[in-house]
PDB file of C-alpha atoms in Angstrom:
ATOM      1  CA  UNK S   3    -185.597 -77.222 274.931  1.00 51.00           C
ATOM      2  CA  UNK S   4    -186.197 -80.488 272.859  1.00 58.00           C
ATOM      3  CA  UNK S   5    -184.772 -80.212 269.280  1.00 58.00           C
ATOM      4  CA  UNK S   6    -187.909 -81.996 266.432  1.00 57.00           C
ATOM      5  CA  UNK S   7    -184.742 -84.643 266.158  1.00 57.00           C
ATOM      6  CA  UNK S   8    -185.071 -85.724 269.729  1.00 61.00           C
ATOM      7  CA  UNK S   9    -189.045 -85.544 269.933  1.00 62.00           C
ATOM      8  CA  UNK S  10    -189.290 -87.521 267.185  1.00 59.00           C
ATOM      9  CA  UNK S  11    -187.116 -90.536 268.161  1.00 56.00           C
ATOM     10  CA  UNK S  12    -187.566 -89.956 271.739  1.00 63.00           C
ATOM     11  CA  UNK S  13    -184.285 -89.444 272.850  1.00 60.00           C
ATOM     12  CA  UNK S  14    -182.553 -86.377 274.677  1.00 65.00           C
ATOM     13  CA  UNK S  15    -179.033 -86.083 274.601  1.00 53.00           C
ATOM     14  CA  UNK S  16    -177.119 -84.849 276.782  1.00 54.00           C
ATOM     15  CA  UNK S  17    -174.915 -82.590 274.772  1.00 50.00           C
ATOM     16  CA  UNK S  18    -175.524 -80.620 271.582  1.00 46.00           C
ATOM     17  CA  UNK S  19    -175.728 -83.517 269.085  1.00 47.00           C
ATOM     18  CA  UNK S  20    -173.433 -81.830 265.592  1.00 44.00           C
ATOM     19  CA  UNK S  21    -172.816 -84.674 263.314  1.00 50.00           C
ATOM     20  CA  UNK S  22    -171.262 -83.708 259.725  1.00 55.00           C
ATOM     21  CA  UNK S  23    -172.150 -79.986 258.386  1.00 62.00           C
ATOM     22  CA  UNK S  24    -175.522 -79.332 260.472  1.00 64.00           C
ATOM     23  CA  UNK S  25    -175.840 -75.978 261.574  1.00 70.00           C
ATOM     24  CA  UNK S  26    -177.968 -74.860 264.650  1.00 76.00           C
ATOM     25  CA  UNK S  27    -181.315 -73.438 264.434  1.00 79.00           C
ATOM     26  CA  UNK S  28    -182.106 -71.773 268.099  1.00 82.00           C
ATOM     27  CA  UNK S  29    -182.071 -68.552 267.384  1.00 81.00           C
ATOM     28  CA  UNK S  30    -183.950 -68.543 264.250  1.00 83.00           C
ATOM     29  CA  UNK S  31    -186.823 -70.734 265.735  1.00 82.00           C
ATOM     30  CA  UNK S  32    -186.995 -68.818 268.969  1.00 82.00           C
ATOM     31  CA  UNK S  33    -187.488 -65.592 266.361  1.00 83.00           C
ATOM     32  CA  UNK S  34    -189.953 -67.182 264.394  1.00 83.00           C
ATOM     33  CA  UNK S  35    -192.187 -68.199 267.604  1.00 82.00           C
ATOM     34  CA  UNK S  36    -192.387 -64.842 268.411  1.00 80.00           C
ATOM     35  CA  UNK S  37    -193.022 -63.651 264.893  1.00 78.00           C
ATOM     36  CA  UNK S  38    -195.447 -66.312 263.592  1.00 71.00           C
ATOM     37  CA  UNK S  39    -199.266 -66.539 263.990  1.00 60.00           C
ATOM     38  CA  UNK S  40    -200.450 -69.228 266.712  1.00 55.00           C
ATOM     39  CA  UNK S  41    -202.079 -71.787 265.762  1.00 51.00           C
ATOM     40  CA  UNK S  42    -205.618 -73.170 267.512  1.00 46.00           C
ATOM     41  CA  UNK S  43    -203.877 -74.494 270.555  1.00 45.00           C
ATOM     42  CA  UNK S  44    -201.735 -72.025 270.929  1.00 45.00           C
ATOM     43  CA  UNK S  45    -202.060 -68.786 272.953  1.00 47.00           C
ATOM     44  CA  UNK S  46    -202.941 -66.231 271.133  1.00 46.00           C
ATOM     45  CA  UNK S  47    -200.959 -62.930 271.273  1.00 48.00           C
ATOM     46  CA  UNK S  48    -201.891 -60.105 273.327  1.00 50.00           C
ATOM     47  CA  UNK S  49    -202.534 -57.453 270.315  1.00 52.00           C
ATOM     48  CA  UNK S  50    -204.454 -59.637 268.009  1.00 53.00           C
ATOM     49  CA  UNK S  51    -204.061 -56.964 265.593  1.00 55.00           C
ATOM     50  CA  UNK S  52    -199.897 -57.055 265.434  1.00 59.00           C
ATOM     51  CA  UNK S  53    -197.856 -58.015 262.496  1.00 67.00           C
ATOM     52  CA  UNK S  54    -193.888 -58.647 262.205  1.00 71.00           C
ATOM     53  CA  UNK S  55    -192.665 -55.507 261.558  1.00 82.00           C
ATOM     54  CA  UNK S  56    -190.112 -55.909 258.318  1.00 84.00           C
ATOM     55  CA  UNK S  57    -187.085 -55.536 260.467  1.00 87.00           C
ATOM     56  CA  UNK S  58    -187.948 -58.500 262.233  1.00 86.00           C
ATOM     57  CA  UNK S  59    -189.006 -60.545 259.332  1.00 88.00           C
ATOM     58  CA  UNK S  60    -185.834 -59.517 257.643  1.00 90.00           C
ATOM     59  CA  UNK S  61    -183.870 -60.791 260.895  1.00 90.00           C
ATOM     60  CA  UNK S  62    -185.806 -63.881 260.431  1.00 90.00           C
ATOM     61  CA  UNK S  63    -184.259 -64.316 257.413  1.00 91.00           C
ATOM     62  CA  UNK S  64    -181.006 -63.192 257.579  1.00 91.00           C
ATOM     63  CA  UNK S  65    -180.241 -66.062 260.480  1.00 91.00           C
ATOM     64  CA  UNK S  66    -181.449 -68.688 257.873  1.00 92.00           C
ATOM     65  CA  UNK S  67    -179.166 -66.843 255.590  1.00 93.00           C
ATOM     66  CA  UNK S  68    -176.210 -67.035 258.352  1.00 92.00           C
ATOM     67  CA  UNK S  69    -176.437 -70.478 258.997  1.00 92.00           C
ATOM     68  CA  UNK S  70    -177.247 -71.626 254.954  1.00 93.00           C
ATOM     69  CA  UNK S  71    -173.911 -69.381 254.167  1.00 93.00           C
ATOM     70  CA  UNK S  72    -172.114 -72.037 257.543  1.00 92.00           C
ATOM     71  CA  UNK S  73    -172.997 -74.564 255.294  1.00 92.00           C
ATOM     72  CA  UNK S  74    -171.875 -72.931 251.986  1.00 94.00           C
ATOM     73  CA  UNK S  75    -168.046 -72.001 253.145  1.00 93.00           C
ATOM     74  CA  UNK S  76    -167.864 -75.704 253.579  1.00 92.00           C
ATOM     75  CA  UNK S  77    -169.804 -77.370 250.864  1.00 93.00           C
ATOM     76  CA  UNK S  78    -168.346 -80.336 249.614  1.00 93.00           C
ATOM     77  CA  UNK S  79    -168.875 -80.058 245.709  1.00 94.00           C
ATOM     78  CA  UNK S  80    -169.655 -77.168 243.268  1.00 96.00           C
ATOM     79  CA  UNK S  81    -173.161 -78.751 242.691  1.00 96.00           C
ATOM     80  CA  UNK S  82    -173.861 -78.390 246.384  1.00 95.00           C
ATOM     81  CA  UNK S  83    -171.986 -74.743 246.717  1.00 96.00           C
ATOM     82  CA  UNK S  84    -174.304 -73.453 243.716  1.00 97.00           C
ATOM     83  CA  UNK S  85    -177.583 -74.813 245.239  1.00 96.00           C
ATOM     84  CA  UNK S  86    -177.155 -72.936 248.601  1.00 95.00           C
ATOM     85  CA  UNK S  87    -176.148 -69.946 246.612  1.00 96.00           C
ATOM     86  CA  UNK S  88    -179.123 -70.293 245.190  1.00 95.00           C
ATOM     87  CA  UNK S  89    -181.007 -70.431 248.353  1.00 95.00           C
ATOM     88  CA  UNK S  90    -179.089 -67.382 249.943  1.00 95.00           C
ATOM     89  CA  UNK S  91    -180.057 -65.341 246.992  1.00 94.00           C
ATOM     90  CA  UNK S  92    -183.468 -65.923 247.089  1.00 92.00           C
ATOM     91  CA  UNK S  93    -183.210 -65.038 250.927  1.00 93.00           C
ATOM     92  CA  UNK S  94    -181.606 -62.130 250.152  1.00 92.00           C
ATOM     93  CA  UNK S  95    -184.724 -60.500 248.115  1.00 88.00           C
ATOM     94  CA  UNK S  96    -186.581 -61.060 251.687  1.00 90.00           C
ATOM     95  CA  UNK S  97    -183.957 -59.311 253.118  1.00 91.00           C
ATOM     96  CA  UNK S  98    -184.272 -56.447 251.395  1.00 91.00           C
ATOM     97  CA  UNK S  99    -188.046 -56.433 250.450  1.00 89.00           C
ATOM     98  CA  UNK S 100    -188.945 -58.171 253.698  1.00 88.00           C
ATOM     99  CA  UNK S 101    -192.876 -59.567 253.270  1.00 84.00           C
ATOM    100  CA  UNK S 102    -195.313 -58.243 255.595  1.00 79.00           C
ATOM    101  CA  UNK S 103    -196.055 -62.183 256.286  1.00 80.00           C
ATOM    102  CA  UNK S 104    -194.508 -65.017 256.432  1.00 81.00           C
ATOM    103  CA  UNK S 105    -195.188 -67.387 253.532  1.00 85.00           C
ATOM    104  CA  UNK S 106    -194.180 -70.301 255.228  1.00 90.00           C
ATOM    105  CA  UNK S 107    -195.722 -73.502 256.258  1.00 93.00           C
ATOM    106  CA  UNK S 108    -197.341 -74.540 259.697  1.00 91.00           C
ATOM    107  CA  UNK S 109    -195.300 -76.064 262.331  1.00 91.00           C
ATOM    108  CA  UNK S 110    -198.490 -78.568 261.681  1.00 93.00           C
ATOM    109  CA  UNK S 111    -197.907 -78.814 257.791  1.00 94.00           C
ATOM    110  CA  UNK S 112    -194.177 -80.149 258.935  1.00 94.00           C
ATOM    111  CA  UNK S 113    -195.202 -82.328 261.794  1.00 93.00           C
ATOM    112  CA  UNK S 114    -197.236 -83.714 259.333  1.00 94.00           C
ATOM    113  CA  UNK S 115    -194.669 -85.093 256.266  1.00 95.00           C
ATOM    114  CA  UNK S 116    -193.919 -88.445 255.111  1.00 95.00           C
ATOM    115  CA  UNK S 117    -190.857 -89.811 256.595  1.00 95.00           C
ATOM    116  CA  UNK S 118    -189.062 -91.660 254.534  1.00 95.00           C
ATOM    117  CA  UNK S 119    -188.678 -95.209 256.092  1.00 94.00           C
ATOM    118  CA  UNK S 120    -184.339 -96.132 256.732  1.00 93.00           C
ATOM    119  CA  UNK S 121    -184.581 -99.337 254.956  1.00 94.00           C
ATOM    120  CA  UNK S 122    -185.629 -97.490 251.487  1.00 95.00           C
ATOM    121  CA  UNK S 123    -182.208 -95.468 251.930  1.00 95.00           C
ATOM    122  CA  UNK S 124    -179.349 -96.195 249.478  1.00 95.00           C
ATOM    123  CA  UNK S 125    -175.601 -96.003 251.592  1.00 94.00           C
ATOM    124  CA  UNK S 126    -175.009 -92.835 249.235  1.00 93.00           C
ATOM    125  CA  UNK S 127    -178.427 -90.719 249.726  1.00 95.00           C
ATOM    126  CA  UNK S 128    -177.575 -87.297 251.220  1.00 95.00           C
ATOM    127  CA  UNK S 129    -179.527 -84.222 251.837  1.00 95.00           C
ATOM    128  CA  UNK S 130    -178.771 -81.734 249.294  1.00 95.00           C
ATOM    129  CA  UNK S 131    -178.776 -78.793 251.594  1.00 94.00           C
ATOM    130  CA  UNK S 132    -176.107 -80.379 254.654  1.00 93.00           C
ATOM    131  CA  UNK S 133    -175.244 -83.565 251.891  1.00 93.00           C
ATOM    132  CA  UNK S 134    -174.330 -85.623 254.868  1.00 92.00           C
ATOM    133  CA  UNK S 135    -175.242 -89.127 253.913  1.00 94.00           C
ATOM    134  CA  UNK S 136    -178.688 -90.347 255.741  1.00 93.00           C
ATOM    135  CA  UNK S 137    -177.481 -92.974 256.829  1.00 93.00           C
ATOM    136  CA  UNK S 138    -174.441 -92.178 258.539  1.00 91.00           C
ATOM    137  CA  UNK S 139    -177.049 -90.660 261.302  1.00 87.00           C
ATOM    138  CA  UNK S 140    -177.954 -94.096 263.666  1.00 86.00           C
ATOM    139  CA  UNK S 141    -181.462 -91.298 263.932  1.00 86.00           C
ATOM    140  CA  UNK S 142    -181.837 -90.383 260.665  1.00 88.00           C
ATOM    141  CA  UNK S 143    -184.862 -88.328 260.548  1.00 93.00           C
ATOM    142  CA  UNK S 144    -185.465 -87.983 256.633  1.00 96.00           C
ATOM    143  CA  UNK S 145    -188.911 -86.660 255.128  1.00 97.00           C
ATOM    144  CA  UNK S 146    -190.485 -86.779 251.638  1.00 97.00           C
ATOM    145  CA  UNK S 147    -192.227 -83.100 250.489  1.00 97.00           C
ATOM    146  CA  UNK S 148    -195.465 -83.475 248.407  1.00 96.00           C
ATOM    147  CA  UNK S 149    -193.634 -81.713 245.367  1.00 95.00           C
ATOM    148  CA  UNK S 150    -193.833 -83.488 242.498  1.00 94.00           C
ATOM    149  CA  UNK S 151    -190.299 -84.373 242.361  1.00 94.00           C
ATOM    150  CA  UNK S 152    -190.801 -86.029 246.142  1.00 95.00           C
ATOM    151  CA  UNK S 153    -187.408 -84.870 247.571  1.00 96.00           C
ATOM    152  CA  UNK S 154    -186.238 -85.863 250.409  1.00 97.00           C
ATOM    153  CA  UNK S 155    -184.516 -83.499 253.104  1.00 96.00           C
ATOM    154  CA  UNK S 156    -183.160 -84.016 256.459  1.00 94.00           C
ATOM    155  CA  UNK S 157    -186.114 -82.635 258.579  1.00 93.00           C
ATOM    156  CA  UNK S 158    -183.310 -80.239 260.596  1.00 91.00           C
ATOM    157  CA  UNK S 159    -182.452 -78.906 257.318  1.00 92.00           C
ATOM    158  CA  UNK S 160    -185.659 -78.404 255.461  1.00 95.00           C
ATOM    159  CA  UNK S 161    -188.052 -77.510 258.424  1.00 94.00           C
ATOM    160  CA  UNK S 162    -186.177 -74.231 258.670  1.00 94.00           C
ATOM    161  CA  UNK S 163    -187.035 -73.496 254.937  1.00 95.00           C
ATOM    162  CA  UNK S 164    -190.712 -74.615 254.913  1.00 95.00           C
ATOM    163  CA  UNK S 165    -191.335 -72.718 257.608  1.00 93.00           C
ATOM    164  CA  UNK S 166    -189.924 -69.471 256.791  1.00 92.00           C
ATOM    165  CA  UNK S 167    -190.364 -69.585 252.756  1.00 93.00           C
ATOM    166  CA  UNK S 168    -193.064 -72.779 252.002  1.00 94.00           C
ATOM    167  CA  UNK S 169    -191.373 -73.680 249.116  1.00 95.00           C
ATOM    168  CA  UNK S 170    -189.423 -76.728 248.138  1.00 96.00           C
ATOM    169  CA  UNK S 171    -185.924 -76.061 248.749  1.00 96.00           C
ATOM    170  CA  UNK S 172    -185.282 -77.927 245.139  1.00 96.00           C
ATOM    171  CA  UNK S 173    -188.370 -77.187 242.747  1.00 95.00           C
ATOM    172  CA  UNK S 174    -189.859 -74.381 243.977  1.00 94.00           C
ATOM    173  CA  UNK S 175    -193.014 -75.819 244.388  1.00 95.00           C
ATOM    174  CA  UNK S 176    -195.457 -74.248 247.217  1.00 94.00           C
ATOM    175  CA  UNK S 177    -195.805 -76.410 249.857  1.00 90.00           C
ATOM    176  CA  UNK S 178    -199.246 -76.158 252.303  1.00 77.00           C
ATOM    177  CA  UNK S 179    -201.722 -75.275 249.415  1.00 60.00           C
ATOM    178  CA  UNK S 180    -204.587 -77.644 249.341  1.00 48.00           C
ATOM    179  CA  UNK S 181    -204.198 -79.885 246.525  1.00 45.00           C
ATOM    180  CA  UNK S 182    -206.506 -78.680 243.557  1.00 45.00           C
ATOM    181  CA  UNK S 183    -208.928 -81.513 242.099  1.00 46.00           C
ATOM    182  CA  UNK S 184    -208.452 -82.195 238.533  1.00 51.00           C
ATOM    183  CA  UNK S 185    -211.322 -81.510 236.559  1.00 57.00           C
ATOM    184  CA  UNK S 186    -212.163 -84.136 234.110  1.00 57.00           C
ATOM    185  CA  UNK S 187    -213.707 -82.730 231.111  1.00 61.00           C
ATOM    186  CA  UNK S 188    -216.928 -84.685 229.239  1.00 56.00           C
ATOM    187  CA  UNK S 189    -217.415 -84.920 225.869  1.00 55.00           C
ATOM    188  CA  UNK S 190    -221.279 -84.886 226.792  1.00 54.00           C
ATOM    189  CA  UNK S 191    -222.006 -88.387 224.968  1.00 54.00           C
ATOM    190  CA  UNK S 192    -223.030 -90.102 228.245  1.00 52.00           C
ATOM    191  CA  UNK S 193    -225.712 -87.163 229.072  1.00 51.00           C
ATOM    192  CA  UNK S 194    -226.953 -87.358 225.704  1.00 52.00           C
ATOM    193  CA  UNK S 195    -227.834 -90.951 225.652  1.00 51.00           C
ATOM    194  CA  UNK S 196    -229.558 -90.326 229.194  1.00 51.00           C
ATOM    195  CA  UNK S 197    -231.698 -87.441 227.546  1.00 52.00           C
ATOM    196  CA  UNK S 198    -233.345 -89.999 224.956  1.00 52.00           C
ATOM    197  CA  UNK S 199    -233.035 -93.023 227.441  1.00 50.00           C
TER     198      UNK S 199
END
């Protein structure tokens, strides 16, 4: 099976491509296609009526959990270290309180975000989830989330994330919402210079 990396730049490789601190995602994306609701072109499951059951959901989570806790035992600062503890311990609530759905974004929703064009890269921009420099990756495959603070993730690191949580891995922020319309309030002067026009 095709990993996003290799659809995207059209390659396939012949072996396992590991650069750096990447972990691999099989498992937990063959999990989640079973758990997860199609979408319009895909084939909709036989009990239209079925859920995850919470010990699935909380498997779903504990192999992001395994493979953000990889990355942890070999993190190369304390600023990194503390911001996948972070992330493991807000996985760990799902663990234990496992939601009846998934809150995460469409495979769509990730198709879908802004890549972040190599020539805007500085030689010492890194993923803060894997922090192996961008550009050390001849493929580097980097996307922009529409948070407010626009970070920037390796798409092998963050899809995982979005797609099981819909959050920003940094801020927070819910990802996949529409975007709300500000409301610009009147101070009615315009309408009453219409009304004695």
């Amino acid at each position: 099976m095709a990993t996003q990396y290799e659809v995207e730049h059209n390659v396939e490789f012949s072996e396992p491509r590991r650069s750096g601190r990447r972990v691999d995602m099989a498992s937990f994306f063959s999990l989640l296609n079973q758990l997860s609701e199609p979408s319009g072109d895909q084939t909709p499951q036989h009990n239209p009526h079925a859920t995850p059951t919470p010990v699935d959901t909380a498997a779903l989570f504990h192999l992001l959990q395994d493979q953000l806790q990889t990355l942890h035992t070999t993190a190369p600062s304390a600023d990194n270290r503390e911001f996948l503890e972070s992330l493991i311990a807000s996985i760990e609530d799902d663990i234990h309180d496992p939601p009846t759905r998934l809150r995460g974004v469409s495979q769509e929703f990730v198709d879908a975000l802004d890549r972040v064009n190599r020539k805007t890269l500085d030689q010492d921009d890194d993923c803060a989830i894997c922090k192996v420099p961008y550009l050390e990756d001849e493929y580097c495959l980097v996307v922009e989330l529409p948070c407010k603070g626009g970070h920037q993730f390796d798409l092998e690191c963050v899809g995982p994330w979005l797609r099981s949580k819909g959050t920003c891995p940094m801020c927070r922020e819910e990802m996949g919402r529409k975007k709300e319309v500000p409301v610009v309030e009147d101070d009615g002067e315009e309408d009453q210079d219409m009304m004695y026009a």
